[in-house]
């Protein structure tokens, strides 16, 4: 029973890591840029939801607030690409990395300025207490996180396979020049990818805040999510989710069965091992070009 509880708890955490990692991969595939503020996007999405839902702020109904949050985070991602990222288009990748790191610091500062630095709890209907099945005690928030992540993954798969915008995003990620000559508005598509990454980060933030308290430093979860993206395969969307699940599951088992402190370093030890023996990631599909 204990193993099952650890597994479900780890899967719930891993789903959050995987969703943040998904944002990393979406942006990288579309723009070849790494957004190190993706974890802070998640934090911002959680705080925007908290500001709309909690009674001490606006006090909207949770389900009414959700589409508003997604619109806000989508517009934020699109405008960020339009006015900030395009200004450094063509610059060295290091400049873009530094820019997104600086953006993360700014987002944490703004969140602390508006909502304070003390941990706050989101009034979420996903936090439904515990489900007891004999000796097995399952957190309903954990179960809800796993279910929502599965449904979102299915929705994204349908979006990329069956919609014109999704297919255009895939084409632009494979070959921007070819997509441009085929009439695809590559810059607009890139903006939509940033918008989609903002929405996915908002979902991750809401799930994270439903499981526990949120504070501006929650954005540092992006470090674990980045490790998850690398472990799964940085160019693979399914790999990002699987990498998140692996990292999430490793943590509680390391905390339970390994000496103190190992739960914090176990994901990074795995990351080093993957980089040494399978540098493209565990689930990456490496294509060999014939010359």
mmCIF file of C-alpha atoms in Angstrom, residues 16-280:
data_model
loop_
_atom_site.group_PDB
_atom_site.id
_atom_site.type_symbol
_atom_site.label_atom_id
_atom_site.label_comp_id
_atom_site.label_asym_id
_atom_site.label_seq_id
_atom_site.Cartn_x
_atom_site.Cartn_y
_atom_site.Cartn_z
ATOM 1 C CA UNK A 16 3.203 19.055 -13.046
ATOM 2 C CA UNK A 17 6.888 18.728 -13.987
ATOM 3 C CA UNK A 18 5.854 17.193 -17.294
ATOM 4 C CA UNK A 19 3.475 20.029 -18.165
ATOM 5 C CA UNK A 20 6.146 22.636 -17.455
ATOM 6 C CA UNK A 21 8.642 20.552 -19.446
ATOM 7 C CA UNK A 22 6.098 20.460 -22.267
ATOM 8 C CA UNK A 23 6.264 24.262 -22.394
ATOM 9 C CA UNK A 24 10.058 24.086 -22.686
ATOM 10 C CA UNK A 25 9.816 21.680 -25.615
ATOM 11 C CA UNK A 26 7.006 23.541 -27.415
ATOM 12 C CA UNK A 27 9.017 26.767 -27.482
ATOM 13 C CA UNK A 28 12.281 25.025 -28.340
ATOM 14 C CA UNK A 29 10.763 23.122 -31.256
ATOM 15 C CA UNK A 30 9.164 26.267 -32.683
ATOM 16 C CA UNK A 31 11.925 28.819 -32.115
ATOM 17 C CA UNK A 32 15.047 26.846 -31.080
ATOM 18 C CA UNK A 33 15.080 29.029 -27.954
ATOM 19 C CA UNK A 34 15.046 27.790 -24.361
ATOM 20 C CA UNK A 35 12.629 29.676 -22.115
ATOM 21 C CA UNK A 36 14.115 29.441 -18.629
ATOM 22 C CA UNK A 37 11.154 31.464 -17.330
ATOM 23 C CA UNK A 38 8.712 28.618 -18.077
ATOM 24 C CA UNK A 39 8.544 27.674 -14.396
ATOM 25 C CA UNK A 40 7.736 31.310 -13.588
ATOM 26 C CA UNK A 41 4.971 31.203 -16.211
ATOM 27 C CA UNK A 42 3.536 28.352 -14.136
ATOM 28 C CA UNK A 43 3.855 30.416 -10.947
ATOM 29 C CA UNK A 44 2.217 33.432 -12.605
ATOM 30 C CA UNK A 45 -0.677 31.319 -13.906
ATOM 31 C CA UNK A 46 -1.265 30.001 -10.381
ATOM 32 C CA UNK A 47 -1.255 33.501 -8.882
ATOM 33 C CA UNK A 48 -3.546 34.930 -11.568
ATOM 34 C CA UNK A 49 -6.009 32.126 -10.784
ATOM 35 C CA UNK A 50 -5.634 32.771 -7.054
ATOM 36 C CA UNK A 51 -6.255 36.491 -7.580
ATOM 37 C CA UNK A 52 -9.448 35.792 -9.517
ATOM 38 C CA UNK A 53 -10.815 32.983 -7.333
ATOM 39 C CA UNK A 54 -9.898 33.558 -3.686
ATOM 40 C CA UNK A 55 -12.515 35.491 -1.648
ATOM 41 C CA UNK A 56 -9.926 37.947 -0.267
ATOM 42 C CA UNK A 57 -9.241 39.053 -3.858
ATOM 43 C CA UNK A 58 -11.902 38.999 -6.629
ATOM 44 C CA UNK A 59 -13.802 35.914 -5.469
ATOM 45 C CA UNK A 60 -14.957 34.640 -8.861
ATOM 46 C CA UNK A 61 -16.304 31.138 -9.318
ATOM 47 C CA UNK A 62 -13.401 28.765 -10.077
ATOM 48 C CA UNK A 63 -14.898 27.457 -13.324
ATOM 49 C CA UNK A 64 -15.738 30.982 -14.499
ATOM 50 C CA UNK A 65 -12.194 32.128 -13.740
ATOM 51 C CA UNK A 66 -10.491 29.294 -15.665
ATOM 52 C CA UNK A 67 -11.109 30.579 -19.232
ATOM 53 C CA UNK A 68 -10.151 34.089 -18.106
ATOM 54 C CA UNK A 69 -6.842 32.758 -16.770
ATOM 55 C CA UNK A 70 -6.137 30.893 -20.011
ATOM 56 C CA UNK A 71 -6.890 34.004 -22.084
ATOM 57 C CA UNK A 72 -4.648 36.173 -19.860
ATOM 58 C CA UNK A 73 -1.735 33.739 -19.976
ATOM 59 C CA UNK A 74 -2.171 33.135 -23.707
ATOM 60 C CA UNK A 75 -2.132 36.866 -24.446
ATOM 61 C CA UNK A 76 0.853 37.300 -22.124
ATOM 62 C CA UNK A 77 2.836 34.633 -23.990
ATOM 63 C CA UNK A 78 1.894 36.037 -27.401
ATOM 64 C CA UNK A 79 2.760 39.642 -26.488
ATOM 65 C CA UNK A 80 6.012 38.545 -24.886
ATOM 66 C CA UNK A 81 7.067 36.990 -28.176
ATOM 67 C CA UNK A 82 5.775 39.952 -30.206
ATOM 68 C CA UNK A 83 7.459 42.766 -28.280
ATOM 69 C CA UNK A 84 10.403 41.137 -26.484
ATOM 70 C CA UNK A 85 11.591 37.950 -28.164
ATOM 71 C CA UNK A 86 11.341 39.272 -31.711
ATOM 72 C CA UNK A 87 13.478 42.251 -30.697
ATOM 73 C CA UNK A 88 16.396 39.868 -30.112
ATOM 74 C CA UNK A 89 15.599 37.596 -33.079
ATOM 75 C CA UNK A 90 18.818 36.515 -34.766
ATOM 76 C CA UNK A 91 20.929 37.184 -31.692
ATOM 77 C CA UNK A 92 23.126 34.571 -30.055
ATOM 78 C CA UNK A 93 21.155 31.907 -28.162
ATOM 79 C CA UNK A 94 23.008 32.903 -24.999
ATOM 80 C CA UNK A 95 21.384 36.349 -25.202
ATOM 81 C CA UNK A 96 17.919 34.759 -25.369
ATOM 82 C CA UNK A 97 18.720 32.466 -22.427
ATOM 83 C CA UNK A 98 19.894 35.421 -20.330
ATOM 84 C CA UNK A 99 16.774 37.349 -21.370
ATOM 85 C CA UNK A 100 14.428 34.589 -20.192
ATOM 86 C CA UNK A 101 16.356 34.166 -16.923
ATOM 87 C CA UNK A 102 16.007 37.916 -16.306
ATOM 88 C CA UNK A 103 12.307 37.655 -17.177
ATOM 89 C CA UNK A 104 11.920 34.991 -14.491
ATOM 90 C CA UNK A 105 13.386 37.308 -11.862
ATOM 91 C CA UNK A 106 11.023 40.080 -12.977
ATOM 92 C CA UNK A 107 7.971 37.805 -12.797
ATOM 93 C CA UNK A 108 8.913 36.655 -9.293
ATOM 94 C CA UNK A 109 9.381 40.268 -8.200
ATOM 95 C CA UNK A 110 6.025 41.341 -9.659
ATOM 96 C CA UNK A 111 4.221 38.364 -8.084
ATOM 97 C CA UNK A 112 5.760 39.174 -4.698
ATOM 98 C CA UNK A 113 4.810 42.838 -5.081
ATOM 99 C CA UNK A 114 1.164 42.043 -5.835
ATOM 100 C CA UNK A 115 0.458 38.939 -3.755
ATOM 101 C CA UNK A 116 3.247 39.052 -1.175
ATOM 102 C CA UNK A 117 5.948 36.496 -0.419
ATOM 103 C CA UNK A 118 4.050 34.372 2.102
ATOM 104 C CA UNK A 119 2.667 31.030 0.846
ATOM 105 C CA UNK A 120 -0.990 31.250 -0.201
ATOM 106 C CA UNK A 121 -3.522 28.500 -0.867
ATOM 107 C CA UNK A 122 -5.764 28.441 -3.914
ATOM 108 C CA UNK A 123 -9.450 27.790 -3.250
ATOM 109 C CA UNK A 124 -9.691 24.974 -5.754
ATOM 110 C CA UNK A 125 -12.439 22.337 -6.124
ATOM 111 C CA UNK A 126 -9.695 19.922 -7.203
ATOM 112 C CA UNK A 127 -8.474 19.737 -3.581
ATOM 113 C CA UNK A 128 -11.198 17.389 -2.369
ATOM 114 C CA UNK A 129 -9.473 15.896 0.673
ATOM 115 C CA UNK A 130 -8.452 12.250 0.926
ATOM 116 C CA UNK A 131 -9.936 9.058 -0.457
ATOM 117 C CA UNK A 132 -9.610 6.077 1.899
ATOM 118 C CA UNK A 133 -9.657 2.551 0.510
ATOM 119 C CA UNK A 134 -8.837 0.335 3.462
ATOM 120 C CA UNK A 135 -5.253 1.104 4.432
ATOM 121 C CA UNK A 136 -4.707 3.064 1.228
ATOM 122 C CA UNK A 137 -5.112 6.839 1.582
ATOM 123 C CA UNK A 138 -5.081 8.763 -1.696
ATOM 124 C CA UNK A 139 -5.045 12.535 -1.968
ATOM 125 C CA UNK A 140 -7.892 13.497 -4.279
ATOM 126 C CA UNK A 141 -5.793 16.414 -5.532
ATOM 127 C CA UNK A 142 -3.185 13.888 -6.723
ATOM 128 C CA UNK A 143 -5.821 11.839 -8.537
ATOM 129 C CA UNK A 144 -7.311 14.997 -10.093
ATOM 130 C CA UNK A 145 -3.880 16.145 -11.297
ATOM 131 C CA UNK A 146 -3.210 12.802 -13.025
ATOM 132 C CA UNK A 147 -6.649 12.771 -14.691
ATOM 133 C CA UNK A 148 -6.442 16.407 -15.861
ATOM 134 C CA UNK A 149 -2.930 15.865 -17.244
ATOM 135 C CA UNK A 150 -4.100 12.787 -19.171
ATOM 136 C CA UNK A 151 -7.059 14.697 -20.623
ATOM 137 C CA UNK A 152 -4.889 17.703 -21.529
ATOM 138 C CA UNK A 153 -2.342 15.428 -23.211
ATOM 139 C CA UNK A 154 -5.113 13.837 -25.274
ATOM 140 C CA UNK A 155 -6.473 17.288 -26.166
ATOM 141 C CA UNK A 156 -3.044 18.528 -27.267
ATOM 142 C CA UNK A 157 -2.501 15.402 -29.373
ATOM 143 C CA UNK A 158 -5.830 16.012 -31.114
ATOM 144 C CA UNK A 159 -4.919 19.682 -31.584
ATOM 145 C CA UNK A 160 -1.588 18.910 -33.255
ATOM 146 C CA UNK A 161 -2.988 16.105 -35.413
ATOM 147 C CA UNK A 162 -6.350 17.461 -36.523
ATOM 148 C CA UNK A 163 -6.288 21.287 -36.629
ATOM 149 C CA UNK A 164 -4.734 23.533 -39.252
ATOM 150 C CA UNK A 165 -2.979 25.616 -36.611
ATOM 151 C CA UNK A 166 -1.558 22.499 -34.942
ATOM 152 C CA UNK A 167 -0.316 21.125 -38.242
ATOM 153 C CA UNK A 168 1.204 24.522 -39.097
ATOM 154 C CA UNK A 169 3.005 24.532 -35.728
ATOM 155 C CA UNK A 170 4.439 21.101 -36.481
ATOM 156 C CA UNK A 171 5.547 22.180 -39.959
ATOM 157 C CA UNK A 172 7.197 25.357 -38.640
ATOM 158 C CA UNK A 173 9.000 23.381 -35.946
ATOM 159 C CA UNK A 174 10.407 20.943 -38.517
ATOM 160 C CA UNK A 175 11.608 23.479 -41.096
ATOM 161 C CA UNK A 176 10.825 27.172 -40.736
ATOM 162 C CA UNK A 177 12.061 28.140 -44.207
ATOM 163 C CA UNK A 178 10.046 25.416 -45.948
ATOM 164 C CA UNK A 179 6.976 26.353 -43.887
ATOM 165 C CA UNK A 180 7.416 30.000 -44.911
ATOM 166 C CA UNK A 181 7.572 29.097 -48.615
ATOM 167 C CA UNK A 182 4.443 26.985 -48.183
ATOM 168 C CA UNK A 183 2.582 30.106 -47.085
ATOM 169 C CA UNK A 184 2.595 29.485 -43.324
ATOM 170 C CA UNK A 185 2.944 32.740 -41.321
ATOM 171 C CA UNK A 186 5.916 31.513 -39.287
ATOM 172 C CA UNK A 187 6.212 34.533 -36.971
ATOM 173 C CA UNK A 188 2.528 34.433 -36.095
ATOM 174 C CA UNK A 189 2.750 30.684 -35.505
ATOM 175 C CA UNK A 190 5.702 31.228 -33.170
ATOM 176 C CA UNK A 191 3.637 33.764 -31.231
ATOM 177 C CA UNK A 192 0.816 31.218 -30.956
ATOM 178 C CA UNK A 193 3.310 28.639 -29.653
ATOM 179 C CA UNK A 194 4.336 31.069 -26.902
ATOM 180 C CA UNK A 195 0.642 31.621 -26.164
ATOM 181 C CA UNK A 196 0.061 27.856 -25.982
ATOM 182 C CA UNK A 197 3.087 27.475 -23.685
ATOM 183 C CA UNK A 198 1.581 30.140 -21.425
ATOM 184 C CA UNK A 199 -1.753 28.304 -21.290
ATOM 185 C CA UNK A 200 -0.112 24.938 -20.543
ATOM 186 C CA UNK A 201 1.962 26.616 -17.815
ATOM 187 C CA UNK A 202 -1.260 28.049 -16.346
ATOM 188 C CA UNK A 203 -2.763 24.544 -16.196
ATOM 189 C CA UNK A 204 0.381 23.293 -14.455
ATOM 190 C CA UNK A 205 0.223 26.220 -12.011
ATOM 191 C CA UNK A 206 -3.420 25.569 -11.146
ATOM 192 C CA UNK A 207 -2.708 21.875 -10.548
ATOM 193 C CA UNK A 208 0.365 22.700 -8.469
ATOM 194 C CA UNK A 209 -1.544 25.226 -6.348
ATOM 195 C CA UNK A 210 -4.421 22.758 -5.884
ATOM 196 C CA UNK A 211 -1.972 20.331 -4.267
ATOM 197 C CA UNK A 212 -0.351 22.819 -1.854
ATOM 198 C CA UNK A 213 0.505 26.438 -1.135
ATOM 199 C CA UNK A 214 2.023 28.739 -3.750
ATOM 200 C CA UNK A 215 4.616 31.510 -3.395
ATOM 201 C CA UNK A 216 6.722 33.500 -5.900
ATOM 202 C CA UNK A 217 9.663 31.101 -5.551
ATOM 203 C CA UNK A 218 7.516 28.228 -6.862
ATOM 204 C CA UNK A 219 8.832 29.178 -10.295
ATOM 205 C CA UNK A 220 12.082 27.416 -9.438
ATOM 206 C CA UNK A 221 10.219 24.180 -10.179
ATOM 207 C CA UNK A 222 11.251 25.002 -13.733
ATOM 208 C CA UNK A 223 14.740 23.675 -12.930
ATOM 209 C CA UNK A 224 13.344 20.184 -12.281
ATOM 210 C CA UNK A 225 11.085 20.501 -15.304
ATOM 211 C CA UNK A 226 14.087 21.386 -17.473
ATOM 212 C CA UNK A 227 15.854 18.271 -16.174
ATOM 213 C CA UNK A 228 12.715 16.281 -17.012
ATOM 214 C CA UNK A 229 12.671 17.685 -20.556
ATOM 215 C CA UNK A 230 16.320 16.713 -21.079
ATOM 216 C CA UNK A 231 15.813 13.243 -19.596
ATOM 217 C CA UNK A 232 12.803 12.590 -21.812
ATOM 218 C CA UNK A 233 14.334 14.117 -24.939
ATOM 219 C CA UNK A 234 14.336 17.868 -25.446
ATOM 220 C CA UNK A 235 12.718 17.717 -28.875
ATOM 221 C CA UNK A 236 10.015 15.223 -27.925
ATOM 222 C CA UNK A 237 6.614 16.261 -26.553
ATOM 223 C CA UNK A 238 5.762 12.752 -25.244
ATOM 224 C CA UNK A 239 9.317 12.560 -23.910
ATOM 225 C CA UNK A 240 8.788 15.737 -21.881
ATOM 226 C CA UNK A 241 5.747 14.251 -20.162
ATOM 227 C CA UNK A 242 7.470 10.916 -19.576
ATOM 228 C CA UNK A 243 10.563 12.688 -18.241
ATOM 229 C CA UNK A 244 8.358 14.613 -15.820
ATOM 230 C CA UNK A 245 6.758 11.396 -14.590
ATOM 231 C CA UNK A 246 10.177 9.778 -14.109
ATOM 232 C CA UNK A 247 11.480 12.724 -12.070
ATOM 233 C CA UNK A 248 8.267 12.908 -10.053
ATOM 234 C CA UNK A 249 8.297 9.195 -9.212
ATOM 235 C CA UNK A 250 11.993 9.117 -8.320
ATOM 236 C CA UNK A 251 11.639 11.820 -5.645
ATOM 237 C CA UNK A 252 9.257 10.137 -3.136
ATOM 238 C CA UNK A 253 10.933 6.739 -3.494
ATOM 239 C CA UNK A 254 14.380 8.294 -2.960
ATOM 240 C CA UNK A 255 13.045 10.168 0.081
ATOM 241 C CA UNK A 256 11.598 6.955 1.520
ATOM 242 C CA UNK A 257 14.302 4.403 0.767
ATOM 243 C CA UNK A 258 17.549 6.376 0.399
ATOM 244 C CA UNK A 259 19.525 8.414 2.950
ATOM 245 C CA UNK A 260 18.392 11.957 3.759
ATOM 246 C CA UNK A 261 18.969 14.468 0.991
ATOM 247 C CA UNK A 262 19.003 11.952 -1.855
ATOM 248 C CA UNK A 263 15.488 12.891 -2.943
ATOM 249 C CA UNK A 264 16.781 16.326 -3.922
ATOM 250 C CA UNK A 265 19.728 15.131 -5.978
ATOM 251 C CA UNK A 266 18.299 11.893 -7.433
ATOM 252 C CA UNK A 267 16.691 13.593 -10.486
ATOM 253 C CA UNK A 268 19.942 15.378 -11.312
ATOM 254 C CA UNK A 269 21.983 12.212 -10.829
ATOM 255 C CA UNK A 270 19.668 10.553 -13.350
ATOM 256 C CA UNK A 271 20.090 13.579 -15.638
ATOM 257 C CA UNK A 272 23.871 13.153 -15.587
ATOM 258 C CA UNK A 273 23.517 9.449 -16.349
ATOM 259 C CA UNK A 274 21.207 10.136 -19.286
ATOM 260 C CA UNK A 275 23.555 12.795 -20.683
ATOM 261 C CA UNK A 276 26.472 10.373 -20.425
ATOM 262 C CA UNK A 277 24.850 7.299 -21.973
ATOM 263 C CA UNK A 278 21.916 8.647 -24.020
ATOM 264 C CA UNK A 279 22.536 12.359 -24.594
ATOM 265 C CA UNK A 280 19.489 12.809 -26.851
#
